[in-house]
Amino acid sequence: MTAPESMGAPVHSRVVNVYVAPTGNDANGGSSEARPVLTLARAQAAARAASRSGKAVHVWVRGGSYHLAATLRFTAADSGTPSAPVTYSAYPGEKVVIGGGRQVTAAWTAYSGAIQVADVGKNLSIDGLFLNGTKQTLARYPNADPAATVLNGTTSMATLDARAKTWNNPTTGYIRALHYGHWGGNDYTITGFSSGQLQTQWVGDNNRGSGMDPNTVVAENIFEELDAPGEWFYDKTAGKLYLQPPAGTDLSTAMVETAELDELIRVEGHSPTQPVHDLTFNGFTFTQTHRTLFDTPYEGLQLGDWAIARAGAIHAKNTKRITVSGSVFDNVGGNGVFIDGYNKDDVVTRNRFTSSGASDVQVVGSPAAVRDRSTWNAMVNPPTDLTPGPKTEDYPRDITVSDNSMADMGRFEKQSAGVNISMSRQVTVSHNTIHGSPRSCVNINDGTWGGNLVDSNDIFDCVKETSDHGPINAWGRDRFWPIAGPNINPSAQSDAQQKSYARLDVVSPNTISNNRVWHNSEWAIDLDDGSSNYVLTNNLLLNAGIKLRDGFYRTVTNNIVVNGSIYEQITHRDVEDAINRNIVLTGQPYQLTVSDPATAKYTADNNVFWNNDGTVTGLDGAWAANGLDTHSVTASPQFTNGSPWGTPAMKDYTVAGTSPALTLGFVNFPMDRFGTGNPGEPAPPAVTWPDTPVVPTRASQAEPLMGATVKQVYDNAVQSAVGLGDFNGLYLENVPTTSYAYGQGLRTLDVIRSVNDSTVTDRDSFWTVYQALAPGSTVTAGVWRSQALTTVTFTKPADPQQYNNTAGVAYTGAGWGWRGKDTGGGGSFMDDIDATTTIGDSFSFRFNGTGIDLITEKYSDEGEIDIYVDGVLQTTVDATSATRAYQQTVYSKDGLAPGVHTLKGVMKTGQYMIVDGFAVRTGIPPQRIKKVVSVGT
């Protein structure tokens, strides 16, 4: 048989072939197919010797399984040259499996029930088990449920503490959990059990702290929990391997293999000036590596949320022109490929990644290359090194990750992606199909150092187990960011300073283009916390939109956003964002959170908005007054394949030649070049249009507090803007610098989480405590600010205050309903009301003061209201009027003793009883009242 073609070796170069086979012998030279060597280590020695002659070398590995006893390590001595590279390939048409464990050859015997046991030897590092190539489940509670998205089923720490009383040795075990904010995972080893509770040690796998969600946890590696088919446990001390095989399995004939090595291949040069180079690995199946969760140290990445273990099935450091191609990464325990520190012109292409324990491809530089590096525990403010770009050569550059199929990564580590980029430059991520991630599918962890291209990928089904993240996610928490941190700084000077520093790290633009991204939450592209210097163009975003938060220099041009909005969040002054020539299909194309068009100075124009003939809101008022979207239109884009409302699974959004979008400068882009294009590759789901139009709710209603505007933490956008892991608290949406609240130390974006040691979960839990406090009394508030808890002590105003109908009012009866601006509340105080149509329904408002007014609406359909104060009937008021009148005071009471009182109203007659608000006085005679403290005063 003749040797296979040299798979990329130049035709003019003479090639030395080396052969490896499971039937070979390391005493052979391996220079012919008839005399192959047995091991990859022996083949490496032969290839190294051959490459010294200056010839190209091709190592051909025949089909079979190769269990590595140790990681294969490649140094500069294994290098080729551009004209004479060294290539390791699977023999054409044959499957070559390189595994990081061993085949279990010990006899299996019955242990108890269906559990079998084999004596495999003591003190092995077994962290995974494969049965006939299929990964089995480490003994756990609760048992794995494939239908459960998060950690394949979870329980609570209280339940685990109770079960631990029956565990003989809990210190073999692990706790796997989600971060308390569901910003990735957090994992722990169990160190003991005392006082009825498990004791744990955090492994460090999240850059946002060790806190877990105690109601989203799993216990693993506990012998007593081995109770389901496919579960296994290794007793390291006794050397016993226990397995409850799936029904019908004959272990005497089955292939049972372990996972023990963290890395299969490590390619590492001595330094950036002495790299390994011109080396290719092609056509292999890499599998059966140890999880890095519990045996590898973690390192926080800049100020991103991620912590990573610098390990991978293939690990490259100090390399040039290393290629990993045409291979399969199947159920590796950690990362698939880790490109670490200095690397140049490396390529990861045409591979298939399935069920990686962590990320499929990590491209991560060294902190040594970062100038004025900040961490969450030590932020550099202000920066002192103002030199642009990296400090050393210890970072990847000109890396290509292309044409890979990446599915279901992050099986163990929940800060994971198809591709993660950090402290790198000019990384191209193109034509990959990426789906099934617990977090993002492509993550750009920081702005160092830009020039990355994310192009022509097909991305969907991401952020499956976590929250507040996008399928394409980015952070820009670089040198400029600590000046204001997670919140906007009210100083124009600091905004200008931040802007002047914003491109010190992201020295060239990152481009996100020609991708198709589907998501089931707000942001298909999430440019979070300071992400700056981005170009977004020619992207088809299905079921979600774009977040532009707290950064500078973002251009959003020629994209199609289907059932999503463009979110401007925490916007600095003069950000130079540009939003032009896009097609946005939704009822609310822009959603602003602490983003004033007058000072932000972004531009937006020549866009097409369409809501299937429905209302499109938010284009008037301050938006129009600041010259935004003056030439944009609300009209059908005229897609050639019909309407996505009628065909939610539509994938081709080409517009017709008569489309108004083309008139405004939009240019059609290809709809058939997303992802790998491989036959049978899955595609995104259909768009999920809401059954009914999205309308404001009571939860999103604004109300006044000491001259500020407050709301509940009512949706993901607010939760993300303030950096919370839950929805608890009262959110200060706007605190004008002239307000009483500002003078007392409260700020825009604060979230009040407690009042005088009482937890605030929603608006009512705040008002219940606050309204009972005496005017002039001291209030101690636990405040979430800059993504950390602080304490603000302030004095409750003694001046008159006006409160909304949502401010802790109790409504009794079945007829009540809340109505916003567009559903009957317009014109009222804060543009909302509560109304009932049922005689006998009542409201009650508990307050601390000496006087009160009831504010309502008057019209012919209103009627009589019985008024009670502290349970005593005072009078019956009449709310009828020939003409409609808003914000009318229909009842006033003064002279009450200082203290807590309750005003109650009962509907007596009429079609409606309406509650609009209340004015509370605090001992000031009515003739001295000049105004009521309200919004903006």
mmCIF file of N, CA and C in Angstrom, residues 535-637:
data_model
loop_
_atom_site.group_PDB
_atom_site.id
_atom_site.type_symbol
_atom_site.label_atom_id
_atom_site.label_comp_id
_atom_site.label_asym_id
_atom_site.label_seq_id
_atom_site.Cartn_x
_atom_site.Cartn_y
_atom_site.Cartn_z
ATOM 1 N N VAL A 535 -17.900 47.380 16.214
ATOM 2 C CA VAL A 535 -18.673 47.549 14.990
ATOM 3 C C VAL A 535 -19.593 46.344 14.854
ATOM 4 N N LEU A 536 -20.895 46.583 14.840
ATOM 5 C CA LEU A 536 -21.891 45.527 14.666
ATOM 6 C C LEU A 536 -22.580 45.765 13.329
ATOM 7 N N THR A 537 -22.424 44.820 12.402
ATOM 8 C CA THR A 537 -23.001 45.031 11.084
ATOM 9 C C THR A 537 -23.412 43.715 10.447
ATOM 10 N N ASN A 538 -24.494 43.763 9.677
ATOM 11 C CA ASN A 538 -24.959 42.619 8.881
ATOM 12 C C ASN A 538 -25.280 41.392 9.737
ATOM 13 N N ASN A 539 -25.789 41.598 10.937
ATOM 14 C CA ASN A 539 -26.188 40.478 11.785
ATOM 15 C C ASN A 539 -27.697 40.278 11.725
ATOM 16 N N LEU A 540 -28.109 39.021 11.685
ATOM 17 C CA LEU A 540 -29.521 38.659 11.782
ATOM 18 C C LEU A 540 -29.759 38.165 13.200
ATOM 19 N N LEU A 541 -30.496 38.948 13.982
ATOM 20 C CA LEU A 541 -30.717 38.649 15.394
ATOM 21 C C LEU A 541 -32.174 38.238 15.582
ATOM 22 N N LEU A 542 -32.373 37.000 15.961
ATOM 23 C CA LEU A 542 -33.707 36.428 16.049
ATOM 24 C C LEU A 542 -34.133 36.303 17.505
ATOM 25 N N ASN A 543 -35.279 36.893 17.824
ATOM 26 C CA ASN A 543 -35.903 36.723 19.134
ATOM 27 C C ASN A 543 -35.241 37.550 20.228
ATOM 28 N N ALA A 544 -34.299 38.426 19.877
ATOM 29 C CA ALA A 544 -33.577 39.213 20.872
ATOM 30 C C ALA A 544 -32.880 40.369 20.175
ATOM 31 N N GLY A 545 -32.366 41.305 20.983
ATOM 32 C CA GLY A 545 -31.776 42.499 20.418
ATOM 33 C C GLY A 545 -30.333 42.721 20.826
ATOM 34 N N ILE A 546 -29.994 43.978 21.094
ATOM 35 C CA ILE A 546 -28.615 44.404 21.320
ATOM 36 C C ILE A 546 -28.562 45.243 22.588
ATOM 37 N N LYS A 547 -27.580 44.968 23.436
ATOM 38 C CA LYS A 547 -27.331 45.831 24.595
ATOM 39 C C LYS A 547 -26.058 46.634 24.365
ATOM 40 N N LEU A 548 -26.148 47.943 24.609
ATOM 41 C CA LEU A 548 -25.003 48.848 24.556
ATOM 42 C C LEU A 548 -24.929 49.504 25.930
ATOM 43 N N ARG A 549 -24.082 48.988 26.784
ATOM 44 C CA ARG A 549 -24.033 49.496 28.152
ATOM 45 C C ARG A 549 -22.676 50.117 28.480
ATOM 46 N N ASP A 550 -22.716 51.348 28.993
ATOM 47 C CA ASP A 550 -21.595 51.887 29.759
ATOM 48 C C ASP A 550 -20.274 51.823 29.000
ATOM 49 N N GLY A 551 -20.276 52.207 27.724
ATOM 50 C CA GLY A 551 -19.042 52.205 26.952
ATOM 51 C C GLY A 551 -19.061 53.336 25.937
ATOM 52 N N PHE A 552 -18.141 53.278 24.982
ATOM 53 C CA PHE A 552 -18.000 54.335 23.980
ATOM 54 C C PHE A 552 -17.751 53.710 22.605
ATOM 55 N N TYR A 553 -18.050 54.477 21.582
ATOM 56 C CA TYR A 553 -17.662 54.151 20.206
ATOM 57 C C TYR A 553 -18.243 52.805 19.741
ATOM 58 N N ARG A 554 -19.560 52.685 19.748
ATOM 59 C CA ARG A 554 -20.203 51.479 19.199
ATOM 60 C C ARG A 554 -21.009 51.863 17.955
ATOM 61 N N THR A 555 -20.784 51.144 16.868
ATOM 62 C CA THR A 555 -21.513 51.385 15.629
ATOM 63 C C THR A 555 -22.405 50.198 15.334
ATOM 64 N N VAL A 556 -23.702 50.458 15.189
ATOM 65 C CA VAL A 556 -24.693 49.410 14.929
ATOM 66 C C VAL A 556 -25.345 49.740 13.595
ATOM 67 N N THR A 557 -24.947 49.024 12.563
ATOM 68 C CA THR A 557 -25.341 49.390 11.202
ATOM 69 C C THR A 557 -25.745 48.154 10.402
ATOM 70 N N ASN A 558 -26.861 48.272 9.673
ATOM 71 C CA ASN A 558 -27.264 47.268 8.676
ATOM 72 C C ASN A 558 -27.562 45.901 9.311
ATOM 73 N N ASN A 559 -28.120 45.904 10.519
ATOM 74 C CA ASN A 559 -28.539 44.667 11.173
ATOM 75 C C ASN A 559 -30.044 44.502 11.069
ATOM 76 N N ILE A 560 -30.494 43.269 11.217
ATOM 77 C CA ILE A 560 -31.929 42.971 11.277
ATOM 78 C C ILE A 560 -32.212 42.395 12.652
ATOM 79 N N VAL A 561 -33.056 43.089 13.401
ATOM 80 C CA VAL A 561 -33.405 42.685 14.765
ATOM 81 C C VAL A 561 -34.863 42.246 14.764
ATOM 82 N N VAL A 562 -35.098 40.964 15.047
ATOM 83 C CA VAL A 562 -36.434 40.392 14.967
ATOM 84 C C VAL A 562 -36.925 40.066 16.377
ATOM 85 N N ASN A 563 -38.004 40.734 16.790
ATOM 86 C CA ASN A 563 -38.570 40.539 18.128
ATOM 87 C C ASN A 563 -37.541 40.882 19.207
ATOM 88 N N GLY A 564 -36.898 42.020 19.039
ATOM 89 C CA GLY A 564 -35.920 42.486 20.010
ATOM 90 C C GLY A 564 -35.756 43.986 19.909
ATOM 91 N N SER A 565 -35.099 44.557 20.897
ATOM 92 C CA SER A 565 -34.894 46.003 20.952
ATOM 93 C C SER A 565 -33.410 46.313 21.015
ATOM 94 N N ILE A 566 -33.097 47.582 20.896
ATOM 95 C CA ILE A 566 -31.743 48.076 21.120
ATOM 96 C C ILE A 566 -31.755 48.785 22.472
ATOM 97 N N TYR A 567 -30.956 48.256 23.393
ATOM 98 C CA TYR A 567 -30.941 48.744 24.768
ATOM 99 C C TYR A 567 -29.734 49.659 24.960
ATOM 100 N N GLU A 568 -29.991 50.943 25.205
ATOM 101 C CA GLU A 568 -28.941 51.858 25.643
ATOM 102 C C GLU A 568 -29.035 51.913 27.163
ATOM 103 N N GLN A 569 -27.972 51.455 27.845
ATOM 104 C CA GLN A 569 -28.005 51.362 29.296
ATOM 105 C C GLN A 569 -26.826 52.106 29.917
ATOM 106 N N ILE A 570 -27.107 52.827 30.975
ATOM 107 C CA ILE A 570 -26.076 53.496 31.778
ATOM 108 C C ILE A 570 -25.139 54.255 30.831
ATOM 109 N N THR A 571 -25.712 55.150 30.065
ATOM 110 C CA THR A 571 -24.979 55.765 28.967
ATOM 111 C C THR A 571 -24.220 57.011 29.421
ATOM 112 N N HIS A 572 -22.931 57.047 29.121
ATOM 113 C CA HIS A 572 -22.101 58.208 29.418
ATOM 114 C C HIS A 572 -22.492 59.390 28.537
ATOM 115 N N ARG A 573 -21.990 60.535 28.894
ATOM 116 C CA ARG A 573 -22.126 61.699 28.030
ATOM 117 C C ARG A 573 -21.254 61.507 26.787
ATOM 118 N N ASP A 574 -21.784 61.893 25.655
ATOM 119 C CA ASP A 574 -21.006 61.952 24.410
ATOM 120 C C ASP A 574 -20.325 60.617 24.102
ATOM 121 N N VAL A 575 -21.140 59.544 24.019
ATOM 122 C CA VAL A 575 -20.574 58.198 23.851
ATOM 123 C C VAL A 575 -20.145 57.894 22.422
ATOM 124 N N GLU A 576 -20.697 58.652 21.459
ATOM 125 C CA GLU A 576 -20.420 58.421 20.038
ATOM 126 C C GLU A 576 -20.902 57.057 19.555
ATOM 127 N N ASP A 577 -22.016 56.586 20.100
ATOM 128 C CA ASP A 577 -22.685 55.425 19.512
ATOM 129 C C ASP A 577 -23.445 55.877 18.268
ATOM 130 N N ALA A 578 -23.515 54.985 17.273
ATOM 131 C CA ALA A 578 -24.244 55.286 16.045
ATOM 132 C C ALA A 578 -25.116 54.096 15.685
ATOM 133 N N ILE A 579 -26.423 54.345 15.520
ATOM 134 C CA ILE A 579 -27.394 53.283 15.254
ATOM 135 C C ILE A 579 -28.108 53.648 13.960
ATOM 136 N N ASN A 580 -27.651 53.105 12.853
ATOM 137 C CA ASN A 580 -28.121 53.572 11.548
ATOM 138 C C ASN A 580 -28.396 52.408 10.592
ATOM 139 N N ARG A 581 -29.422 52.602 9.757
ATOM 140 C CA ARG A 581 -29.737 51.727 8.631
ATOM 141 C C ARG A 581 -30.005 50.276 9.088
ATOM 142 N N ASN A 582 -30.698 50.128 10.206
ATOM 143 C CA ASN A 582 -31.097 48.811 10.689
ATOM 144 C C ASN A 582 -32.579 48.582 10.441
ATOM 145 N N ILE A 583 -32.979 47.329 10.487
ATOM 146 C CA ILE A 583 -34.391 46.949 10.462
ATOM 147 C C ILE A 583 -34.708 46.340 11.817
ATOM 148 N N VAL A 584 -35.692 46.913 12.511
ATOM 149 C CA VAL A 584 -36.030 46.463 13.860
ATOM 150 C C VAL A 584 -37.511 46.120 13.889
ATOM 151 N N LEU A 585 -37.803 44.857 14.186
ATOM 152 C CA LEU A 585 -39.177 44.368 14.182
ATOM 153 C C LEU A 585 -39.647 44.160 15.617
ATOM 154 N N THR A 586 -40.350 45.155 16.149
ATOM 155 C CA THR A 586 -40.851 45.091 17.517
ATOM 156 C C THR A 586 -41.734 46.299 17.751
ATOM 157 N N GLY A 587 -42.411 46.332 18.879
ATOM 158 C CA GLY A 587 -43.230 47.482 19.227
ATOM 159 C C GLY A 587 -42.468 48.564 19.960
ATOM 160 N N GLN A 588 -41.269 48.251 20.469
ATOM 161 C CA GLN A 588 -40.467 49.226 21.206
ATOM 162 C C GLN A 588 -39.012 49.073 20.781
ATOM 163 N N PRO A 589 -38.603 49.764 19.726
ATOM 164 C CA PRO A 589 -37.268 49.530 19.170
ATOM 165 C C PRO A 589 -36.123 49.939 20.099
ATOM 166 N N TYR A 590 -36.348 50.927 20.970
ATOM 167 C CA TYR A 590 -35.301 51.354 21.901
ATOM 168 C C TYR A 590 -35.804 51.196 23.336
ATOM 169 N N GLN A 591 -34.929 50.710 24.193
ATOM 170 C CA GLN A 591 -35.237 50.652 25.614
ATOM 171 C C GLN A 591 -34.074 51.289 26.356
ATOM 172 N N LEU A 592 -34.381 52.376 27.052
ATOM 173 C CA LEU A 592 -33.353 53.188 27.680
ATOM 174 C C LEU A 592 -33.372 52.997 29.191
ATOM 175 N N THR A 593 -32.199 52.787 29.763
ATOM 176 C CA THR A 593 -32.039 52.722 31.210
ATOM 177 C C THR A 593 -30.898 53.655 31.582
ATOM 178 N N VAL A 594 -31.241 54.738 32.286
ATOM 179 C CA VAL A 594 -30.267 55.780 32.633
ATOM 180 C C VAL A 594 -29.489 56.167 31.369
ATOM 181 N N SER A 595 -30.231 56.632 30.394
ATOM 182 C CA SER A 595 -29.644 56.985 29.103
ATOM 183 C C SER A 595 -30.402 58.192 28.560
ATOM 184 N N ASP A 596 -29.807 59.363 28.706
ATOM 185 C CA ASP A 596 -30.436 60.613 28.301
ATOM 186 C C ASP A 596 -29.960 60.992 26.906
ATOM 187 N N PRO A 597 -30.847 60.979 25.924
ATOM 188 C CA PRO A 597 -30.412 61.302 24.554
ATOM 189 C C PRO A 597 -29.783 62.684 24.437
ATOM 190 N N ALA A 598 -30.145 63.581 25.330
ATOM 191 C CA ALA A 598 -29.619 64.936 25.230
ATOM 192 C C ALA A 598 -28.134 65.000 25.567
ATOM 193 N N THR A 599 -27.691 64.193 26.527
ATOM 194 C CA THR A 599 -26.281 64.242 26.923
ATOM 195 C C THR A 599 -25.469 63.099 26.324
ATOM 196 N N ALA A 600 -26.129 61.994 26.006
ATOM 197 C CA ALA A 600 -25.396 60.844 25.462
ATOM 198 C C ALA A 600 -24.838 61.138 24.081
ATOM 199 N N LYS A 601 -25.569 61.936 23.324
ATOM 200 C CA LYS A 601 -25.123 62.372 22.001
ATOM 201 C C LYS A 601 -24.852 61.199 21.063
ATOM 202 N N TYR A 602 -25.660 60.138 21.179
ATOM 203 C CA TYR A 602 -25.548 59.123 20.155
ATOM 204 C C TYR A 602 -26.381 59.544 18.950
ATOM 205 N N THR A 603 -26.128 58.883 17.842
ATOM 206 C CA THR A 603 -26.900 59.173 16.636
ATOM 207 C C THR A 603 -27.711 57.946 16.261
ATOM 208 N N ALA A 604 -28.865 58.196 15.682
ATOM 209 C CA ALA A 604 -29.723 57.117 15.196
ATOM 210 C C ALA A 604 -30.546 57.669 14.047
ATOM 211 N N ASP A 605 -30.466 56.979 12.890
ATOM 212 C CA ASP A 605 -31.240 57.474 11.751
ATOM 213 C C ASP A 605 -31.283 56.429 10.646
ATOM 214 N N ASN A 606 -32.199 56.667 9.716
ATOM 215 C CA ASN A 606 -32.358 55.838 8.515
ATOM 216 C C ASN A 606 -32.652 54.379 8.858
ATOM 217 N N ASN A 607 -33.350 54.178 9.961
ATOM 218 C CA ASN A 607 -33.780 52.836 10.358
ATOM 219 C C ASN A 607 -35.219 52.592 9.932
ATOM 220 N N VAL A 608 -35.569 51.310 9.812
ATOM 221 C CA VAL A 608 -36.941 50.918 9.521
ATOM 222 C C VAL A 608 -37.474 50.143 10.721
ATOM 223 N N PHE A 609 -38.614 50.598 11.228
ATOM 224 C CA PHE A 609 -39.268 49.943 12.357
ATOM 225 C C PHE A 609 -40.605 49.368 11.885
ATOM 226 N N TRP A 610 -40.927 48.187 12.420
ATOM 227 C CA TRP A 610 -42.176 47.559 11.972
ATOM 228 C C TRP A 610 -42.670 46.622 13.080
ATOM 229 N N ASN A 611 -43.974 46.709 13.354
ATOM 230 C CA ASN A 611 -44.601 45.889 14.384
ATOM 231 C C ASN A 611 -45.844 45.205 13.837
ATOM 232 N N ASN A 612 -45.742 44.735 12.598
ATOM 233 C CA ASN A 612 -46.860 44.005 11.983
ATOM 234 C C ASN A 612 -48.150 44.820 12.026
ATOM 235 N N ASP A 613 -48.060 46.084 11.632
ATOM 236 C CA ASP A 613 -49.176 47.042 11.646
ATOM 237 C C ASP A 613 -49.561 47.496 13.046
ATOM 238 N N GLY A 614 -48.870 47.013 14.089
ATOM 239 C CA GLY A 614 -49.155 47.456 15.443
ATOM 240 C C GLY A 614 -48.397 48.729 15.793
ATOM 241 N N THR A 615 -48.604 49.196 17.017
ATOM 242 C CA THR A 615 -47.998 50.442 17.473
ATOM 243 C C THR A 615 -46.498 50.283 17.682
ATOM 244 N N VAL A 616 -45.754 51.281 17.285
ATOM 245 C CA VAL A 616 -44.323 51.378 17.582
ATOM 246 C C VAL A 616 -44.133 52.585 18.488
ATOM 247 N N THR A 617 -43.595 52.367 19.674
ATOM 248 C CA THR A 617 -43.496 53.428 20.674
ATOM 249 C C THR A 617 -42.047 53.846 20.901
ATOM 250 N N GLY A 618 -41.884 54.992 21.561
ATOM 251 C CA GLY A 618 -40.579 55.450 22.005
ATOM 252 C C GLY A 618 -39.825 56.319 21.035
ATOM 253 N N LEU A 619 -40.435 56.652 19.902
ATOM 254 C CA LEU A 619 -39.745 57.463 18.902
ATOM 255 C C LEU A 619 -40.102 58.936 19.009
ATOM 256 N N ASP A 620 -40.943 59.279 19.992
ATOM 257 C CA ASP A 620 -41.355 60.665 20.163
ATOM 258 C C ASP A 620 -40.642 61.252 21.380
ATOM 259 N N GLY A 621 -41.166 62.333 21.911
ATOM 260 C CA GLY A 621 -40.634 62.917 23.138
ATOM 261 C C GLY A 621 -39.173 63.304 23.005
ATOM 262 N N ALA A 622 -38.387 62.931 24.031
ATOM 263 C CA ALA A 622 -36.975 63.323 24.067
ATOM 264 C C ALA A 622 -36.204 62.731 22.904
ATOM 265 N N TRP A 623 -36.641 61.552 22.446
ATOM 266 C CA TRP A 623 -35.939 60.916 21.324
ATOM 267 C C TRP A 623 -35.997 61.805 20.086
ATOM 268 N N ALA A 624 -37.195 62.193 19.718
ATOM 269 C CA ALA A 624 -37.353 63.039 18.540
ATOM 270 C C ALA A 624 -36.794 64.442 18.786
ATOM 271 N N ALA A 625 -36.965 64.936 20.008
ATOM 272 C CA ALA A 625 -36.499 66.286 20.316
ATOM 273 C C ALA A 625 -34.999 66.427 20.181
ATOM 274 N N ASN A 626 -34.277 65.327 20.309
ATOM 275 C CA ASN A 626 -32.828 65.360 20.185
ATOM 276 C C ASN A 626 -32.351 64.941 18.800
ATOM 277 N N GLY A 627 -33.263 64.987 17.820
ATOM 278 C CA GLY A 627 -32.877 64.784 16.433
ATOM 279 C C GLY A 627 -32.575 63.353 16.062
ATOM 280 N N LEU A 628 -33.129 62.396 16.793
ATOM 281 C CA LEU A 628 -32.860 60.989 16.529
ATOM 282 C C LEU A 628 -33.947 60.400 15.636
ATOM 283 N N ASP A 629 -33.524 59.577 14.684
ATOM 284 C CA ASP A 629 -34.428 58.897 13.748
ATOM 285 C C ASP A 629 -35.327 59.879 12.998
ATOM 286 N N THR A 630 -34.777 61.008 12.607
ATOM 287 C CA THR A 630 -35.580 61.997 11.888
ATOM 288 C C THR A 630 -35.953 61.523 10.485
ATOM 289 N N HIS A 631 -35.123 60.657 9.897
ATOM 290 C CA HIS A 631 -35.436 60.145 8.561
ATOM 291 C C HIS A 631 -35.900 58.691 8.590
ATOM 292 N N SER A 632 -35.920 58.100 9.750
ATOM 293 C CA SER A 632 -36.360 56.706 9.864
ATOM 294 C C SER A 632 -37.860 56.603 9.609
ATOM 295 N N VAL A 633 -38.313 55.396 9.275
ATOM 296 C CA VAL A 633 -39.731 55.198 8.958
ATOM 297 C C VAL A 633 -40.275 53.992 9.699
ATOM 298 N N THR A 634 -41.565 54.039 9.926
ATOM 299 C CA THR A 634 -42.295 52.875 10.430
ATOM 300 C C THR A 634 -43.074 52.301 9.256
ATOM 301 N N ALA A 635 -42.596 51.167 8.752
ATOM 302 C CA ALA A 635 -43.194 50.598 7.541
ATOM 303 C C ALA A 635 -42.741 49.153 7.389
ATOM 304 N N SER A 636 -43.472 48.375 6.621
ATOM 305 C CA SER A 636 -43.078 46.994 6.362
ATOM 306 C C SER A 636 -41.768 46.971 5.577
ATOM 307 N N PRO A 637 -40.795 46.159 6.013
ATOM 308 C CA PRO A 637 -39.531 46.064 5.254
ATOM 309 C C PRO A 637 -39.689 45.302 3.942
#
